Amino acid sequence: MSHFKMSKHNVIAKILVVFFLAATHLVIGQDQPTHETVHIPEPLMFDLVRGLGAKQGELEINALADFPLNNASSRGVEWAPEIEYAIFNNFAVELEFPMNNFELEAYKMAIQWTIGSSKNNKFIHGIQVMGEAYIHEDILELNFLYVPAYRFNDIWSTIGLFGVMLESGADSAKKKHTIILNASVFADLNKHTVVGLEINNSDPTFQSIDNNEMELLLLPQGHYEFDSGLAFQFGLGPKFYENQVDASAVLRVIKSF
């Protein structure tokens, strides 16, 4: 079994490397926009690989934690340290380690390419691809997402992540795909403070072992960023699925360089 999983992880690595090299070639071969990036806050639970329009050399280290407010004995604390880096303008990569309490559950990698932005500096969009290989189960998940965002004015903005999650492996569910329809709206209260509402019908951050049916997460949240690049995001909200409700407190701690 261990030999099989090692082979599976090698296949995953090769797939991600091939996609990374292809995307890198595409990015290098295009002229990159030089105007100011459209600033859009990132969702708390379903964040980006750096912000859209990331500049070469940007580095971010963060950790997300989901603290159960009910059914705590069966759910545990889901958390994930991750590192994000912009290799080129508009192209960033991420490495993440999803955990349950103190046990490593999976290895996860993501890449994100910002396609471009509008001349009026209000609309910006990109694509994101994520791969996650579980350690204790024979499951591989691939997420393909389109990421549009729009800034209405100095206060209001919105962002969406729309696509599909495909699952494979001997331990995967009978239903091997999930449509992803996630959207958030934000209000910038001042230079440092943002409030928002995140609505997720699927959460690939903590898919766990499930049947890939639709769910609904409502996550009101607040963000605060210091001038030093240290930031905190916090939210409280319910997730509805299979006639059940799980409530969580969610915290993300971020340091950007």
CSV table of C-alpha atoms in Angstrom, one decimal:
chain,number,residue,atom,x,y,z
A,1,MET,CA,0.0,0.0,0.0
A,2,SER,CA,2.8,2.4,0.8
A,3,HIS,CA,4.5,1.7,-2.5
A,4,PHE,CA,1.2,2.5,-4.3
A,5,LYS,CA,0.8,5.7,-2.4
A,6,MET,CA,4.3,6.7,-3.2
A,7,SER,CA,3.7,6.0,-6.9
A,8,LYS,CA,0.5,8.0,-6.7
A,9,HIS,CA,2.3,11.0,-5.2
A,10,ASN,CA,5.0,10.8,-7.9
A,11,VAL,CA,2.2,11.0,-10.5
A,12,ILE,CA,0.7,13.9,-8.8
A,13,ALA,CA,4.0,15.7,-8.7
A,14,LYS,CA,4.6,15.1,-12.4
A,15,ILE,CA,1.1,16.4,-13.2
A,16,LEU,CA,1.7,19.6,-11.2
A,17,VAL,CA,5.2,20.1,-12.6
A,18,VAL,CA,4.0,19.8,-16.2
A,19,PHE,CA,1.2,22.2,-15.6
A,20,PHE,CA,3.5,24.6,-13.8
A,21,LEU,CA,6.0,24.6,-16.7
A,22,ALA,CA,3.3,25.1,-19.3
A,23,ALA,CA,1.8,28.0,-17.4
A,24,THR,CA,5.2,29.5,-16.8
A,25,HIS,CA,5.9,29.4,-20.5
A,26,LEU,CA,2.6,31.0,-21.2
A,27,VAL,CA,3.2,33.8,-18.6
A,28,ILE,CA,6.8,34.5,-19.8
A,29,GLY,CA,5.6,34.8,-23.4
A,30,GLN,CA,3.1,37.5,-22.7
A,31,ASP,CA,3.4,41.2,-22.0
A,32,GLN,CA,2.6,41.9,-18.4
A,33,PRO,CA,0.4,44.9,-17.5
A,34,THR,CA,2.3,47.7,-15.8
A,35,HIS,CA,-0.6,49.8,-14.4
A,36,GLU,CA,-1.5,49.6,-10.7
A,37,THR,CA,-3.1,46.4,-9.5
A,38,VAL,CA,-6.8,46.4,-8.7
A,39,HIS,CA,-7.0,45.9,-5.0
A,40,ILE,CA,-9.5,43.3,-3.9
A,41,PRO,CA,-9.6,41.7,-0.4
A,42,GLU,CA,-9.1,38.0,-0.2
A,43,PRO,CA,-11.8,35.7,1.3
A,44,LEU,CA,-11.0,34.2,4.7
A,45,MET,CA,-11.8,30.5,4.2
A,46,PHE,CA,-11.1,30.3,0.5
A,47,ASP,CA,-8.2,32.6,0.0
A,48,LEU,CA,-6.1,33.2,-3.2
A,49,VAL,CA,-2.5,32.4,-4.1
A,50,ARG,CA,-1.4,35.9,-3.2
A,51,GLY,CA,-3.8,38.6,-4.5
A,52,LEU,CA,-4.8,38.9,-8.1
A,53,GLY,CA,-2.2,41.0,-9.9
A,54,ALA,CA,0.6,39.8,-7.6
A,55,LYS,CA,4.1,41.3,-8.3
A,56,GLN,CA,7.2,39.2,-8.7
A,57,GLY,CA,8.9,38.5,-5.4
A,58,GLU,CA,5.9,38.9,-3.2
A,59,LEU,CA,6.0,36.3,-0.4
A,60,GLU,CA,3.3,35.4,2.1
A,61,ILE,CA,3.2,33.0,5.0
A,62,ASN,CA,-0.1,32.3,6.7
A,63,ALA,CA,-2.1,29.8,8.7
A,64,LEU,CA,-5.8,29.1,8.7
A,65,ALA,CA,-7.6,27.5,11.6
A,66,ASP,CA,-11.2,26.3,11.8
A,67,PHE,CA,-12.4,25.9,15.4
A,68,PRO,CA,-15.6,23.9,15.8
A,69,LEU,CA,-18.3,25.5,17.9
A,70,ASN,CA,-20.5,22.3,18.0
A,71,ASN,CA,-19.7,18.6,17.6
A,72,ALA,CA,-16.2,19.4,18.6
A,73,SER,CA,-15.4,15.8,19.7
A,74,SER,CA,-16.0,14.4,16.2
A,75,ARG,CA,-14.8,17.4,14.1
A,76,GLY,CA,-11.4,18.4,15.6
A,77,VAL,CA,-9.6,21.6,14.7
A,78,GLU,CA,-8.8,21.8,11.0
A,79,TRP,CA,-5.8,24.1,10.3
A,80,ALA,CA,-3.3,24.6,7.5
A,81,PRO,CA,0.0,26.4,7.4
A,82,GLU,CA,0.9,27.6,3.9
A,83,ILE,CA,3.5,29.6,2.0
A,84,GLU,CA,2.7,31.6,-1.2
A,85,TYR,CA,5.2,33.2,-3.6
A,86,ALA,CA,4.9,35.2,-6.8
A,87,ILE,CA,7.5,33.8,-9.2
A,88,PHE,CA,6.7,36.3,-11.9
A,89,ASN,CA,4.3,39.3,-12.2
A,90,ASN,CA,0.7,37.8,-12.2
A,91,PHE,CA,1.9,34.3,-11.5
A,92,ALA,CA,2.1,32.8,-8.0
A,93,VAL,CA,2.5,29.3,-6.4
A,94,GLU,CA,1.4,27.9,-3.0
A,95,LEU,CA,2.4,25.0,-0.9
A,96,GLU,CA,0.0,24.0,1.9
A,97,PHE,CA,-0.2,21.3,4.7
A,98,PRO,CA,-3.8,20.6,5.7
A,99,MET,CA,-4.0,19.2,9.3
A,100,ASN,CA,-6.6,17.9,11.7
A,101,ASN,CA,-5.5,18.6,15.3
A,102,PHE,CA,-1.8,17.5,15.2
A,103,GLU,CA,-2.1,15.0,12.3
A,104,LEU,CA,-1.0,15.9,8.8
A,105,GLU,CA,-3.9,14.9,6.4
A,106,ALA,CA,-2.6,15.9,3.0
A,107,TYR,CA,-0.2,17.7,0.7
A,108,LYS,CA,-1.6,20.5,-1.3
A,109,MET,CA,-0.2,22.7,-4.1
A,110,ALA,CA,-1.8,25.5,-6.1
A,111,ILE,CA,-0.8,27.9,-8.9
A,112,GLN,CA,-2.6,31.1,-9.9
A,113,TRP,CA,-2.3,33.2,-13.0
A,114,THR,CA,-3.8,36.7,-13.3
A,115,ILE,CA,-5.1,37.0,-16.8
A,116,GLY,CA,-5.4,40.8,-16.8
A,117,SER,CA,-7.5,43.8,-15.7
A,118,SER,CA,-9.7,46.4,-17.3
A,119,LYS,CA,-8.4,49.9,-18.4
A,120,ASN,CA,-10.6,51.6,-15.8
A,121,ASN,CA,-8.8,49.6,-13.1
A,122,LYS,CA,-12.0,48.1,-11.7
A,123,PHE,CA,-12.2,44.5,-13.1
A,124,ILE,CA,-9.5,41.9,-12.7
A,125,HIS,CA,-9.6,38.1,-13.3
A,126,GLY,CA,-7.4,35.0,-13.3
A,127,ILE,CA,-7.4,31.2,-13.0
A,128,GLN,CA,-6.4,29.0,-10.1
A,129,VAL,CA,-5.5,25.2,-10.1
A,130,MET,CA,-5.1,23.2,-6.9
A,131,GLY,CA,-4.0,19.6,-6.4
A,132,GLU,CA,-4.4,17.8,-3.0
A,133,ALA,CA,-3.1,14.3,-2.3
A,134,TYR,CA,-4.4,12.7,0.9
A,135,ILE,CA,-1.8,10.8,3.1
A,136,HIS,CA,-3.9,8.2,4.8
A,137,GLU,CA,-6.4,7.5,1.9
A,138,ASP,CA,-6.0,6.9,-1.8
A,139,ILE,CA,-7.6,10.2,-2.9
A,140,LEU,CA,-6.4,12.9,-5.2
A,141,GLU,CA,-8.4,16.1,-5.7
A,142,LEU,CA,-7.9,18.6,-8.5
A,143,ASN,CA,-9.6,22.0,-8.5
A,144,PHE,CA,-9.9,24.2,-11.6
A,145,LEU,CA,-11.2,27.7,-10.9
A,146,TYR,CA,-12.0,30.9,-12.7
A,147,VAL,CA,-11.5,34.0,-10.4
A,148,PRO,CA,-13.2,37.2,-11.4
A,149,ALA,CA,-13.2,40.3,-9.2
A,150,TYR,CA,-14.6,43.8,-9.4
A,151,ARG,CA,-14.2,47.0,-7.4
A,152,PHE,CA,-17.3,49.2,-7.5
A,153,ASN,CA,-15.7,52.2,-5.6
A,154,ASP,CA,-13.3,52.9,-2.8
A,155,ILE,CA,-15.4,51.0,-0.4
A,156,TRP,CA,-17.2,48.1,-2.1
A,157,SER,CA,-15.7,45.2,-4.0
A,158,THR,CA,-16.6,41.5,-4.8
A,159,ILE,CA,-14.7,38.4,-5.9
A,160,GLY,CA,-15.8,34.9,-7.0
A,161,LEU,CA,-14.2,31.5,-7.4
A,162,PHE,CA,-16.1,29.3,-9.9
A,163,GLY,CA,-15.2,25.9,-11.3
A,164,VAL,CA,-15.1,22.2,-10.5
A,165,MET,CA,-13.3,19.8,-8.2
A,166,LEU,CA,-12.5,16.4,-9.6
A,167,GLU,CA,-11.6,13.4,-7.4
A,168,SER,CA,-10.0,10.1,-8.1
A,169,GLY,CA,-8.5,7.2,-6.2
A,170,ALA,CA,-9.7,3.9,-4.6
A,171,ASP,CA,-11.0,5.7,-1.5
A,172,SER,CA,-12.8,8.5,-3.4
A,173,ALA,CA,-16.6,9.0,-3.1
A,174,LYS,CA,-19.0,7.5,-5.6
A,175,LYS,CA,-19.7,11.0,-6.9
A,176,LYS,CA,-16.3,12.1,-8.2
A,177,HIS,CA,-16.9,15.8,-8.8
A,178,THR,CA,-18.2,19.0,-7.1
A,179,ILE,CA,-19.2,22.2,-8.7
A,180,ILE,CA,-17.6,25.2,-6.9
A,181,LEU,CA,-19.6,28.4,-6.7
A,182,ASN,CA,-18.1,30.7,-4.1
A,183,ALA,CA,-18.6,34.5,-3.8
A,184,SER,CA,-17.7,37.2,-1.4
A,185,VAL,CA,-18.5,40.9,-1.0
A,186,PHE,CA,-16.3,43.3,1.0
A,187,ALA,CA,-16.5,46.9,2.4
A,188,ASP,CA,-13.2,48.7,3.1
A,189,LEU,CA,-13.9,50.7,6.2
A,190,ASN,CA,-10.5,52.4,6.2
A,191,LYS,CA,-6.9,51.7,5.2
A,192,HIS,CA,-6.5,48.9,7.7
A,193,THR,CA,-10.0,47.4,8.2
A,194,VAL,CA,-12.3,45.4,5.9
A,195,VAL,CA,-15.5,43.6,6.7
A,196,GLY,CA,-17.2,41.1,4.4
A,197,LEU,CA,-19.5,38.2,3.8
A,198,GLU,CA,-18.2,35.0,2.2
A,199,ILE,CA,-20.6,32.4,0.7
A,200,ASN,CA,-19.2,29.0,-0.2
A,201,ASN,CA,-21.1,26.1,-1.7
A,202,SER,CA,-18.0,24.0,-1.5
A,203,ASP,CA,-14.7,24.3,0.5
A,204,PRO,CA,-11.7,22.6,-1.0
A,205,THR,CA,-9.6,23.9,1.9
A,206,PHE,CA,-11.1,21.2,4.2
A,207,GLN,CA,-12.9,18.8,1.9
A,208,SER,CA,-12.1,15.9,4.3
A,209,ILE,CA,-13.5,12.5,3.4
A,210,ASP,CA,-17.1,13.2,2.2
A,211,ASN,CA,-19.6,12.4,-0.5
A,212,ASN,CA,-18.9,15.5,-2.6
A,213,GLU,CA,-22.5,16.7,-2.3
A,214,MET,CA,-23.3,20.4,-2.1
A,215,GLU,CA,-23.0,22.3,1.1
A,216,LEU,CA,-23.4,26.0,2.1
A,217,LEU,CA,-21.0,28.0,4.2
A,218,LEU,CA,-22.0,31.6,5.3
A,219,LEU,CA,-19.0,33.3,6.9
A,220,PRO,CA,-19.3,37.0,8.0
A,221,GLN,CA,-15.8,38.2,8.6
A,222,GLY,CA,-13.5,41.1,9.5
A,223,HIS,CA,-9.9,41.8,8.4
A,224,TYR,CA,-7.3,44.0,9.9
A,225,GLU,CA,-3.8,44.6,8.4
A,226,PHE,CA,-0.9,46.4,10.1
A,227,ASP,CA,1.6,48.6,8.2
A,228,SER,CA,4.2,45.9,8.9
A,229,GLY,CA,2.4,43.4,6.7
A,230,LEU,CA,1.0,41.4,9.6
A,231,ALA,CA,-2.7,40.8,9.2
A,232,PHE,CA,-5.5,39.0,11.0
A,233,GLN,CA,-8.8,37.7,9.6
A,234,PHE,CA,-11.6,36.4,11.8
A,235,GLY,CA,-15.1,35.1,11.1
A,236,LEU,CA,-18.0,33.2,12.7
A,237,GLY,CA,-20.6,31.3,10.6
A,238,PRO,CA,-22.6,28.1,10.0
A,239,LYS,CA,-22.1,25.4,7.3
A,240,PHE,CA,-25.3,23.5,6.2
A,241,TYR,CA,-25.0,20.0,4.7
A,242,GLU,CA,-27.0,16.8,4.7
A,243,ASN,CA,-29.7,18.2,7.1
A,244,GLN,CA,-26.9,19.2,9.6
A,245,VAL,CA,-25.4,22.4,10.7
A,246,ASP,CA,-21.8,22.9,11.8
A,247,ALA,CA,-20.8,26.2,13.3
A,248,SER,CA,-17.2,27.4,13.3
A,249,ALA,CA,-14.9,30.2,14.4
A,250,VAL,CA,-12.3,30.8,11.7
A,251,LEU,CA,-9.0,32.6,12.1
A,252,ARG,CA,-6.3,33.3,9.6
A,253,VAL,CA,-3.0,34.9,10.6
A,254,ILE,CA,-0.9,36.4,7.7
A,255,LYS,CA,2.6,37.8,7.3
A,256,SER,CA,3.5,39.3,3.9
A,257,PHE,CA,6.9,40.4,2.7
